[in-house]
Coordinates of C-alpha atoms in Angstrom, one line a residue:
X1 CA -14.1 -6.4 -34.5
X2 CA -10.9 -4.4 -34.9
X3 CA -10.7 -2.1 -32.1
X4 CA -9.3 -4.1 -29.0
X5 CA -6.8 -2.9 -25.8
X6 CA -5.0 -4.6 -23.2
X7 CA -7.6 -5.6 -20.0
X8 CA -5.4 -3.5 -17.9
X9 CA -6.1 -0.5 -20.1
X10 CA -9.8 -1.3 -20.2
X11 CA -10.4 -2.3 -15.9
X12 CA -8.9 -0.8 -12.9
X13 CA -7.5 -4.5 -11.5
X14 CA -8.6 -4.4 -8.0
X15 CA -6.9 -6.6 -5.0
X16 CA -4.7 -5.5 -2.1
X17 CA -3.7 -8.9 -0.7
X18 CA -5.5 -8.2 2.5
X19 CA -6.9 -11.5 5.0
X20 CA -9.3 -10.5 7.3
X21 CA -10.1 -12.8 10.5
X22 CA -13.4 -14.4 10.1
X23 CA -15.8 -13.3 12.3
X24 CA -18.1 -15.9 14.8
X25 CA -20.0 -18.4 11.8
X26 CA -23.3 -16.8 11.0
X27 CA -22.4 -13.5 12.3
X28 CA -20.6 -10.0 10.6
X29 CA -20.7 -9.3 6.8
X30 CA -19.9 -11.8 3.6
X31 CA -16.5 -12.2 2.8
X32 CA -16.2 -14.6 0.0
X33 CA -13.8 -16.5 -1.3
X34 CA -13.1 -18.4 -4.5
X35 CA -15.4 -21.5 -3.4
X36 CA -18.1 -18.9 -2.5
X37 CA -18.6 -18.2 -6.6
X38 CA -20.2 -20.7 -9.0
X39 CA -22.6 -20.0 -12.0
X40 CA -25.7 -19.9 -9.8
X41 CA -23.9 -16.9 -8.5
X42 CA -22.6 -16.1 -5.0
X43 CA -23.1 -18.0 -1.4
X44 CA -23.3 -14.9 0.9
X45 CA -24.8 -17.0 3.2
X46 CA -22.5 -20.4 3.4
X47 CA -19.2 -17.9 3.3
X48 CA -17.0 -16.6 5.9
X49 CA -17.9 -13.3 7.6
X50 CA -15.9 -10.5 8.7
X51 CA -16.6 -8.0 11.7
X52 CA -18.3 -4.8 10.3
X53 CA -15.2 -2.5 11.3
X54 CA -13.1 -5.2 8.9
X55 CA -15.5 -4.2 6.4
X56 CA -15.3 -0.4 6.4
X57 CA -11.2 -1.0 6.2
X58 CA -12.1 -3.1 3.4
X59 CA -14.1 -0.7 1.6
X60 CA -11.8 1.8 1.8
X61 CA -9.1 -0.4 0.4
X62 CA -9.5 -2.4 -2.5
X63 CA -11.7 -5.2 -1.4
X64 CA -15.0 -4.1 -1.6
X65 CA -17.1 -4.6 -5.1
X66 CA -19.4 -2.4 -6.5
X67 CA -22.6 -2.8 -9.4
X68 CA -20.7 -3.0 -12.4
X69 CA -17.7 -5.0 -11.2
X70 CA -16.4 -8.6 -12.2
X71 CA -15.2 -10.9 -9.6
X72 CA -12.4 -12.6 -11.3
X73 CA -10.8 -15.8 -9.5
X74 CA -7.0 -15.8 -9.4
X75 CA -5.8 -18.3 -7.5
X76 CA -7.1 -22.0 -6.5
X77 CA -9.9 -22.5 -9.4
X78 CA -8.7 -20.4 -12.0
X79 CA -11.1 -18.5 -14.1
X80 CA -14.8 -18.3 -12.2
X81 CA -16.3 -14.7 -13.2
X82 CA -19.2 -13.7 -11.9
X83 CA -21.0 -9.8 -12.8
X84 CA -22.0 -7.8 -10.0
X85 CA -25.3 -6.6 -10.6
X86 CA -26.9 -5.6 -7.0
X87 CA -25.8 -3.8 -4.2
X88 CA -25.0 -6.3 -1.6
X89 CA -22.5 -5.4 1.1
X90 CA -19.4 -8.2 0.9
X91 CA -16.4 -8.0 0.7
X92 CA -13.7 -10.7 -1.2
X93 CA -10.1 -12.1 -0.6
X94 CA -7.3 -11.6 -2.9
X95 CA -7.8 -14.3 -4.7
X96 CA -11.0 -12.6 -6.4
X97 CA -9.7 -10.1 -8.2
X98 CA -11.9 -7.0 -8.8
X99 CA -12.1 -5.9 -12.4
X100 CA -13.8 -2.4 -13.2
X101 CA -14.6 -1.8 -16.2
X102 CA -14.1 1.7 -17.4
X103 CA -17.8 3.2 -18.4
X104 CA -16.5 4.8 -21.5
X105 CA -15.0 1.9 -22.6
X106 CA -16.1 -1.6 -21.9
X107 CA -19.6 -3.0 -20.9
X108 CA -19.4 -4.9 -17.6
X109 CA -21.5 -7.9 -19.3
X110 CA -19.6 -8.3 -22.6
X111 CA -16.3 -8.4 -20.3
X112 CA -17.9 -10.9 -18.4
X113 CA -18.3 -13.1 -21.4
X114 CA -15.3 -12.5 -22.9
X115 CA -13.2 -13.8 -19.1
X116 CA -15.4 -17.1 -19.7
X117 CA -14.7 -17.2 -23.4
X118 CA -12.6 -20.7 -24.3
X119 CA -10.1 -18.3 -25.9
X120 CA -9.5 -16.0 -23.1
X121 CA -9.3 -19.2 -20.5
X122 CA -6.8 -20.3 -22.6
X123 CA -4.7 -17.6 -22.5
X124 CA -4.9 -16.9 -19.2
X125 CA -4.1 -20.8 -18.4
X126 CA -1.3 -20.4 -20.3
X127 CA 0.0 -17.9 -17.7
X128 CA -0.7 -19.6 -14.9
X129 CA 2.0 -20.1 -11.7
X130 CA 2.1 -22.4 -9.1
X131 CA 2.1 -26.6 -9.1
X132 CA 0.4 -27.2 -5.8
X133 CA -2.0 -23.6 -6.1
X134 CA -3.1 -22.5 -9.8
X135 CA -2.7 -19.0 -9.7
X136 CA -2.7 -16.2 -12.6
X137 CA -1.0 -13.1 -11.8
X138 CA -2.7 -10.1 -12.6
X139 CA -0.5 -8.2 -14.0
X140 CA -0.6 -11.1 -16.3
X141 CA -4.3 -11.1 -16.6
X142 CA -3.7 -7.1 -17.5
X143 CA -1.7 -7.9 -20.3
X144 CA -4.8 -9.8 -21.7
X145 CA -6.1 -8.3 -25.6
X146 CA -9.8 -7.2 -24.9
X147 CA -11.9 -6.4 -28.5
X148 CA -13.7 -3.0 -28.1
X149 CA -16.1 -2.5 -30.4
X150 CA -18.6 0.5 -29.6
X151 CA -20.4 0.1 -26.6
X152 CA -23.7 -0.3 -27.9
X153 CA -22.2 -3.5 -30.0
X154 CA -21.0 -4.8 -26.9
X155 CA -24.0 -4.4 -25.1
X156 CA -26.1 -6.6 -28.3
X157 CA -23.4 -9.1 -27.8
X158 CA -23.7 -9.4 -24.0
X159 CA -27.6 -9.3 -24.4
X160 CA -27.4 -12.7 -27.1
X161 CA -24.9 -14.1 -24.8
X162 CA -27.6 -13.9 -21.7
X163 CA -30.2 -15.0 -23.8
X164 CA -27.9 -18.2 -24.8
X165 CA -26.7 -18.7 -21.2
X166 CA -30.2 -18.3 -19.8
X167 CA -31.2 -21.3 -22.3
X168 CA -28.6 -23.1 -20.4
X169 CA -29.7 -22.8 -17.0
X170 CA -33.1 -23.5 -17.5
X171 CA -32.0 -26.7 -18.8
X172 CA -29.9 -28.0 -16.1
X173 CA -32.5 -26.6 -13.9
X174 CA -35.6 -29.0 -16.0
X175 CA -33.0 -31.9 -15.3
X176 CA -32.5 -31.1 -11.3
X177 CA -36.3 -30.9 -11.7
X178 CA -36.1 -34.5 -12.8
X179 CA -34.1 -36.1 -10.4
X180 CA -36.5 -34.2 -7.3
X181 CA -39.3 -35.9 -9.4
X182 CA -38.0 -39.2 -8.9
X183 CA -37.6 -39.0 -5.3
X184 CA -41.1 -37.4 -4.8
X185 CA -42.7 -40.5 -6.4
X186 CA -40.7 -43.2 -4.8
X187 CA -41.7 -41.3 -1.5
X188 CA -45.1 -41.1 -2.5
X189 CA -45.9 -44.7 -3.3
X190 CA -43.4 -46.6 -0.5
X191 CA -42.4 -44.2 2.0
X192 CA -39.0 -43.3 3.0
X193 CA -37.3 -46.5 4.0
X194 CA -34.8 -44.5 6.2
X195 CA -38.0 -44.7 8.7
X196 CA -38.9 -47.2 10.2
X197 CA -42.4 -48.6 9.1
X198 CA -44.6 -52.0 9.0
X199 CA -46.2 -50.8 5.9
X200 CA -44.7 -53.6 3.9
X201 CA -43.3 -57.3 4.4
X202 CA -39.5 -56.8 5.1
X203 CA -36.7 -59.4 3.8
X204 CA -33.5 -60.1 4.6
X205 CA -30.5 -59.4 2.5
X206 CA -30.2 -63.0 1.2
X207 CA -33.7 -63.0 0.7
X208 CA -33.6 -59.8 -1.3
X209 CA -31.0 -60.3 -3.6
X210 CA -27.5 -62.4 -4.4
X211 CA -24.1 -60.9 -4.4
X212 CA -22.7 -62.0 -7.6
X213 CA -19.1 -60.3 -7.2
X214 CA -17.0 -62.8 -7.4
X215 CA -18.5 -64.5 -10.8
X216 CA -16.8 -61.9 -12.5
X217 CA -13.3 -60.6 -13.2
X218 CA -12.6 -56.7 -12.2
X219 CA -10.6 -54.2 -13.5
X220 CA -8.2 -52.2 -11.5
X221 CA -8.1 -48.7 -12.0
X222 CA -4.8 -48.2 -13.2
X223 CA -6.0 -50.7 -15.6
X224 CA -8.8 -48.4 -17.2
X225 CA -8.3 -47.5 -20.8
X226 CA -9.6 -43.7 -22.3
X227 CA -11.5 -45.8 -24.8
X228 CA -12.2 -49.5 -25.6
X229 CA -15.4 -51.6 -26.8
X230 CA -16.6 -52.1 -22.9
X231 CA -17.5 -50.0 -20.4
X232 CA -15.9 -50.0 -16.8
X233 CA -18.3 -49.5 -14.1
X234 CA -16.9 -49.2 -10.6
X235 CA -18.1 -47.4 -7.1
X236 CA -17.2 -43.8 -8.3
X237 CA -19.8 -41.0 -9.1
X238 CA -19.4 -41.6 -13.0
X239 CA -21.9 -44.2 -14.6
X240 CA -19.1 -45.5 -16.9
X241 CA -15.8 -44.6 -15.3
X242 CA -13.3 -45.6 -18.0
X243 CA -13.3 -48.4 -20.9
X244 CA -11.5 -52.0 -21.2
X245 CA -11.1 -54.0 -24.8
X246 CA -11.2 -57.9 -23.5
X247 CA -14.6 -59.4 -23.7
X248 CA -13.5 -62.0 -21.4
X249 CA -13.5 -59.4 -18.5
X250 CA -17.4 -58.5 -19.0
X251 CA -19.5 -59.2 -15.9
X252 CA -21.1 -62.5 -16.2
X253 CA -24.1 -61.8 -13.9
X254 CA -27.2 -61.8 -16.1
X255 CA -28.5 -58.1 -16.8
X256 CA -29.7 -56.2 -15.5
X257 CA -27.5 -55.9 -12.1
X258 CA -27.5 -53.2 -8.9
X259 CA -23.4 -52.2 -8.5
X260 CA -22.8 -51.0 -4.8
X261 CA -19.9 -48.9 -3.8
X262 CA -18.5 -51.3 -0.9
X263 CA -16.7 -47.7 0.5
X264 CA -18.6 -44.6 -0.8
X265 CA -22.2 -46.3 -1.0
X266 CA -22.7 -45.2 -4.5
X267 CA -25.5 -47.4 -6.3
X268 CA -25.8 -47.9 -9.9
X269 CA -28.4 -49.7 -12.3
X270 CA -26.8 -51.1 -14.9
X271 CA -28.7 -52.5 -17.8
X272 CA -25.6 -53.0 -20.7
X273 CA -22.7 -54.9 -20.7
X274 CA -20.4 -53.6 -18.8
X275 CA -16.7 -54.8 -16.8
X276 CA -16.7 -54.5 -13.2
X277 CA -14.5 -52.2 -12.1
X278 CA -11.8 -52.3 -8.9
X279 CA -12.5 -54.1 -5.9
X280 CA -14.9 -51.9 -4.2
X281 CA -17.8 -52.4 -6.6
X282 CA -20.3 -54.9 -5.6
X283 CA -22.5 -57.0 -8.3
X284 CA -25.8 -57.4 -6.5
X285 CA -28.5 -59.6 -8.5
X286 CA -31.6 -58.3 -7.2
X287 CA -34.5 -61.5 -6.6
X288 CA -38.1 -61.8 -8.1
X289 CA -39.4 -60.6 -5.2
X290 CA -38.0 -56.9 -6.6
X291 CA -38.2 -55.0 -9.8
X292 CA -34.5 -54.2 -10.5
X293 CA -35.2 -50.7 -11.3
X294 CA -37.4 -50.6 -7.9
X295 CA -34.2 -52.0 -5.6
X296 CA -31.4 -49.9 -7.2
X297 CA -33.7 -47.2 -6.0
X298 CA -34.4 -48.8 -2.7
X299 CA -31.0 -49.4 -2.3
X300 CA -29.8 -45.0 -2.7
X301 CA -32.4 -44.4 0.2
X302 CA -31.5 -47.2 2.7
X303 CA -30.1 -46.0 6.1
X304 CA -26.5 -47.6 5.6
X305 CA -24.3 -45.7 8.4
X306 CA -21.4 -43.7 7.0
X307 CA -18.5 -45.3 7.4
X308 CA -15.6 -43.3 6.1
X309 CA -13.9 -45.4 3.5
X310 CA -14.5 -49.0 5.4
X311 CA -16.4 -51.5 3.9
X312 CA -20.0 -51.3 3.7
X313 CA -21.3 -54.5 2.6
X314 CA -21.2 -55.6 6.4
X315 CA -23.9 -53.3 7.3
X316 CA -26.0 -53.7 3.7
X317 CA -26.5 -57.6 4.9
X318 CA -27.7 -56.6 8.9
X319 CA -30.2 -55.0 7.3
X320 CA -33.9 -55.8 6.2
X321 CA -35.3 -54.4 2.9
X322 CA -39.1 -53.5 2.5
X323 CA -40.9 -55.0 -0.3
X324 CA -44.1 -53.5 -1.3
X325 CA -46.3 -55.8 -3.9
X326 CA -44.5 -56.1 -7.5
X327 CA -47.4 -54.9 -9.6
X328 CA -46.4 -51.4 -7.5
X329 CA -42.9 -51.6 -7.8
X330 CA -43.5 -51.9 -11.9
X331 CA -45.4 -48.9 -12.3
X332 CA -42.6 -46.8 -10.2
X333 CA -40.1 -48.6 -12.4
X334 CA -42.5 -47.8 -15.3
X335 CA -42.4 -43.7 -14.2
X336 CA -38.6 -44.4 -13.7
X337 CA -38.3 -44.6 -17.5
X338 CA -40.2 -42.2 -18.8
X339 CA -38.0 -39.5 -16.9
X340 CA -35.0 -41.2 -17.7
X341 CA -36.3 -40.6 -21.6
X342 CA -37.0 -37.5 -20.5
X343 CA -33.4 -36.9 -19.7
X344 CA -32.0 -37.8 -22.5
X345 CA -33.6 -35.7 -24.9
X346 CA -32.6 -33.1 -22.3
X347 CA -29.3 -34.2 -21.9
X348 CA -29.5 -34.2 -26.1
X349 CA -30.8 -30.2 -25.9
X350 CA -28.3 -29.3 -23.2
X351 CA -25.6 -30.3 -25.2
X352 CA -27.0 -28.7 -28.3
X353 CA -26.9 -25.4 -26.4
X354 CA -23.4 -26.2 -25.1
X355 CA -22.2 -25.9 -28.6
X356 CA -24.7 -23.4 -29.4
X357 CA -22.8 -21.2 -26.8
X358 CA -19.0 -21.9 -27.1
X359 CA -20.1 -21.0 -31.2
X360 CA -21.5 -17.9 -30.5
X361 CA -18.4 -17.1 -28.0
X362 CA -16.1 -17.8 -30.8
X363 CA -18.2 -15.5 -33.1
X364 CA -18.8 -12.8 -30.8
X365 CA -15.1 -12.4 -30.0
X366 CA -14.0 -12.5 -33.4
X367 CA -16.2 -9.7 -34.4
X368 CA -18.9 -12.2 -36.2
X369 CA -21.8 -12.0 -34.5

């Protein structure tokens, strides 16, 4: 792939800069901004909105897309592209640029690749301005090197790329499908607990389960290592948010344990050794009245009140837990982990077609493909 150009020989680079005044919520036509584009495509309906006479300056300007366009972003989270392949009316703020491709040159899908390619995010990260804002200039982004192989090449190479990228998404889709399922059969067999019902004795905290926190040494955060022999599981999103080397600091609770986020509510089964981690993570030992798997779930769809960042663990033990009968509780728990093995050999495929796809980027782009 020898033939290449500058991107700024290849687009017109649209943006004029302009901020319109949103227009009442719900009301007027799209105007998106950076957080309004993510790989599931735009959110013309969660964005800002602009009065239609805002709109008809726009699209006289340089502001409104057409079919064919890229929407590149520019400033805040560098790098999102997204194609533009119907006719919606929107328009964007300057920080989406508007790339169009010239017809006789480039094909609006293999640029589109080529803006998410590792190479080309590199480079244009290594232009970036700003320390509080990450922002990439345009002309900058003109000054980009942009293979142009004949356009029926580019077209095979954009229509591989979708094929790969559509492998992808259905994927992560199968594996949001997954998590639904888990909720529809917890619902199914015990009801949602956020409501109140009768249906099933109801225990106390102390009767449900034992906090075990202080048994155990924790970890401060600062204190997390990139790698070590143990994981660090605290009251963040992440299962295992950071490592530790010094077997002395392993929870001595006997597995498998519940963790609660004392401040963000988060609940974790854990079922491997593991160090506790900062001083907002909570080691609950569930009792035999519960199947562990059963209360860590129980525990995600209790009503606990949002609290901001205050402690949690005061309103956790006012409360009273349902327990339906054990021999139920095992076959949800049962169900439980045949979809967690289900995601992990999707997790295995998705990141089979993650390197699938960042191979064939480096291929396509280097005239291999």
């Amino acid at each position: 792939m020898k033939a290449s150009c500058t991107l700024q020989a290849a687009c017109e680079l649209l943006t004029d800069g302009t901020h319109y005044t949103p227009a009442d919520v719900g009301i007027g036509v799209p105007f998106l901004t950076v957080k309004d584009v993510s790989p599931n495509g735009l959110d013309l309906k969660g964005c800002s909105k602009i009065s239609y006479e805002d709109y008809l300056i726009a699209k006289k300007g340089k502001s409104v897309p057409q079919i064919g366009d890229i929407l590149f972003s520019k400033d805040g989270t560098v790098g999102k592209v997204h194609l533009v392949r119907e006719h919606e009316e929107f328009a964007v703020l300057s920080s989406l640029a508007i790339l169009r491709p010239k017809p006789d040159l480039l094909d609006g899908g293999f640029l589109s690749h080529f803006l998410r390619s590792p190479q080309t995010v590199e480079a244009a990260g290594r232009k970036k301005t700003g320390s509080a804002i990450r922002r990439v200039v345009l002309r900058d982004l003109g000054d980009l090197i942009v293979p142009t192989p004949p356009l029926d090449e580019q077209r095979r190479i954009a229509a591989i790329l979708d094929q790969a990228g559509a492998l992808q998404r259905d994927c992560a889709a199968a594996s949001e499908c997954l998590d639904r399922l888990t909720d529809v059969l917890f619902v199914q067999a015990f009801g949602d607990p956020k409501l109140h019902s009768e249906r099933w004795p109801a225990l106390s905290f102390d009767e449900a389960c034992r906090d075990e926190t202080s048994r155990s040494a924790r970890v401060q955060r600062g204190d997390y290592l990139p790698s070590g022999s143990y994981p660090v599981v605290d009251q963040g999103q992440l299962q295992i948010a950071g490592w530790a080397s010094e077997r002395d600091f392993l929870c001595k609770s006997a597995l498998p344990v519940v963790v609660f986020g004392d401040h963000t509510r988060v609940v974790k089964f854990v079922d491997f050794p593991f160090v506790v981690g900062a001083d907002g993570a909570k080691v609950l030992k569930p009792s035999l009245h519960y199947s562990p798997v059963f209360f860590a779930h129980l525990l995600k769809r209790m009503p606990i009140p949002a609290l901001g960042y205050s402690r949690h663990m005061r309103e956790l033990k006012r409360m009273t837990f349902p327990c339906p009968p054990r021999a139920l509780q095992d076959r949800f728990a049962a169900q439980v982990s045949e979809i967690e093995a289900s995601r992990e050999r999707m997790k295995r495929r998705a990141d089979k077609l993650d390197a699938l796809f960042t191979s064939l980027q480096h291929r396509a782009f280097r005239g291999e493909l």
